[in-house]
Steps between C-alpha positions, in 0.01 A plus 500: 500500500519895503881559469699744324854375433715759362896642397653181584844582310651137488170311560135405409157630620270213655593188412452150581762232504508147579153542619145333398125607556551868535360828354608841421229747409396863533835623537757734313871463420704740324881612487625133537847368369331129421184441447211710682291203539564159466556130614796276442510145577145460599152299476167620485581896584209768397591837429223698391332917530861612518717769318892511453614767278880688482736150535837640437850392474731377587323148497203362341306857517151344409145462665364184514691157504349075512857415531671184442445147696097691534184270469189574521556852592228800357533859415182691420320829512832691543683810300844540401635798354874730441680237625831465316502116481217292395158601655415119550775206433361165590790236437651164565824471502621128337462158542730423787413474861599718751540374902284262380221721344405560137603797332260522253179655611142353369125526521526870576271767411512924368182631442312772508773752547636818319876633456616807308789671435768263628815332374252203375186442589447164515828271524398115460827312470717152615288236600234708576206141424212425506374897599173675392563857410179721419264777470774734614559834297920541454605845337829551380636845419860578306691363249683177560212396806290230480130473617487105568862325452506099505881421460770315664845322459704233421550208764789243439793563456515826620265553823412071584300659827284775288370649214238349314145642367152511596253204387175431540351810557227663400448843406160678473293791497760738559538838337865582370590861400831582370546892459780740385659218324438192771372211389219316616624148517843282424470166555839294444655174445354155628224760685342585157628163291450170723396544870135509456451849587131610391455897388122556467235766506785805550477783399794704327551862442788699364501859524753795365734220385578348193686193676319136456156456686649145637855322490459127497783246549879582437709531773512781747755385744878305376680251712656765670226662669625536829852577424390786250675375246314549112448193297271270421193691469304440209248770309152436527185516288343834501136512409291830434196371456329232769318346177851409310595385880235256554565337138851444627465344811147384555483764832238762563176336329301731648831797589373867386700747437250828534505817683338340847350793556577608881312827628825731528791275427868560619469758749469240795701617825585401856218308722357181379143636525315683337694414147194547349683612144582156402165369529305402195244709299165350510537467159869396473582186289661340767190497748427129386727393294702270792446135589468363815802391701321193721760336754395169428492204779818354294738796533389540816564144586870500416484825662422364795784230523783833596251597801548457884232527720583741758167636651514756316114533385457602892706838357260491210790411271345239263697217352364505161392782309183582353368611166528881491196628598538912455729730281797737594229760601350265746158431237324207513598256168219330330644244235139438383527887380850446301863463645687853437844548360703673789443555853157632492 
């Protein structure tokens, strides 16, 4: 709690590894080689009020990481932004075991958070299952970036231990701007065709580009992902309009794709408070145009069957988590009044 982690050439921020029942909030990390902020290998971790911004080379240069062999792990209320890798990745990493533990990482949660001007903003991929990923605004600026990516690759023959793609997850409520040719979403492969992956209640805006509003299925990654080797990758389905989108694929019954309306959009900076430029206008179309997220008793159920209880509620750590109760801004949410789109 309260730590600033910073210009660690070869290494990450605050992390936790091969831990369970912990938290990291209110704290900063910038100028990291790996991730700013993250947790590998671990059950039931909270990370939450935090910032990482500036992840550079020469490793994974982003700000926010569930990593793989994670369950039941949470990141909320936090801000991402200039890092050169992905502002959030959340990610399995196969079906194999490792030392005994799983390497795919389920019942996990992103909400409520906001990342600009990275690599990606939002990285879902490998056996990233079973996750709920919502009401979190992910802005994507430059040609060739990607607001919200959903991808992975090949398992047998060529990596037996990982690869793979996310399933079972559902997507809500979150805002995804692709600007100066980005483009708000790419979804590929069995993430967009078969593994049960539900896109709902987003909303998608392209500005100063003429690229595809979202690219659905196709192949992003070949067989020889790791090795950088081409081949294998297959084009995808390009869509400019969300209506000719959700005729295709039965996704986004209720998507929009609208100018959300934010009160002085794209000029957000360093400090996760105030922000207040990416909240709504009163009378933005967005303000109730979400659906409530409820983390019902039978996700939370098969939830529970990862957990250890370690005492940890005396550290008020909690072992389950609850329905989000306020916004990014720290404001009360009142689902009577309408669920927004976005963090708030």
């Amino acid at each position: 709690r309260y730590c600033t982690a910073y210009s660690n050439l070869w290494s990450a921020g605050i992390w936790i590894s091969g831990g369970q029942n912990g938290v990291i909030e209110h704290s900063v990390a910038y100028n990291n080689a790996c991730i700013n902020i993250w947790a590998w290998n671990a059950i039931n971790v909270t990370m939450r009020y935090c910032e990482a911004f500036r992840g550079r080379p020469p490793r994974d240069a982003g700000g926010f990481d569930i990593d793989w062999g994670c369950e039941c792990c949470t990141l909320e209320y936090c801000y991402s932004h200039h890092n050169q890798g992905p502002g959030i990745l959340a990610m399995g990493s196969g079906t194999a075991d490792y030392l005994g533990f799983p390497m795919q990482s389920r019942y996990n949660i992103v909400r409520h958070c906001i990342a600009e001007n990275d690599g990606v903003s939002l990285s879902v991929t490998e056996t990233f299952e079973f996750g709920k990923v919502y009401n979190n605004l992910l802005i994507a600026n430059g040609k060739d970036r990607v607001a919200l990516s959903v991808t992975g690759w090949p398992l047998k023959p060529y990596h037996p231990d990982s690869g793979g793609w996310p399933s079972e997850t559902q997507f809500f409520n979150n805002i995804l701007v692709g600007r100066q040719g980005a483009t708000p979403a790419w979804v590929d492969d069995y993430a967009a065709t078969t593994n049960k992956n539900v896109f709902d209640h987003n909303l998608y805006l392209r500005l100063d580009s003429k690229g595809p509003l979202i690219r659905w299925a196709g192949r992003m990654n070949g067989p020889g992902y790791w090795e950088a080797k081409e081949g294998g990758t297959i084009s995808p389905n390009d869509y400019d309009a969300l209506e000719a989108f959700r005729k295709a694929t039965g996704q986004e019954a209720h998507g929009l794709s609208i100018d959300p309306q934010f009160k002085s959009p794209f000029r957000g900076g360093y400090g996760r408070l105030p922000l207040e430029d990416y909240q709504l206008a009163p009378n933005s179309p967005a303000v109730r145009a979400g659906r409530a997220v409820p983390l019902t008793q039978d996700w939370l159920s098969k939830r529970a069957a990862y957990l250890t209880d370690t005492r940890a509620e005396s550290l008020q750590i909690a072992m389950a988590p609850s329905d989000a109760k306020e916004d990014y801004w720290g404001r009360k949410l009142e689902p009577k009044a309408g669920v927004p789109v976005g963090p708030g």
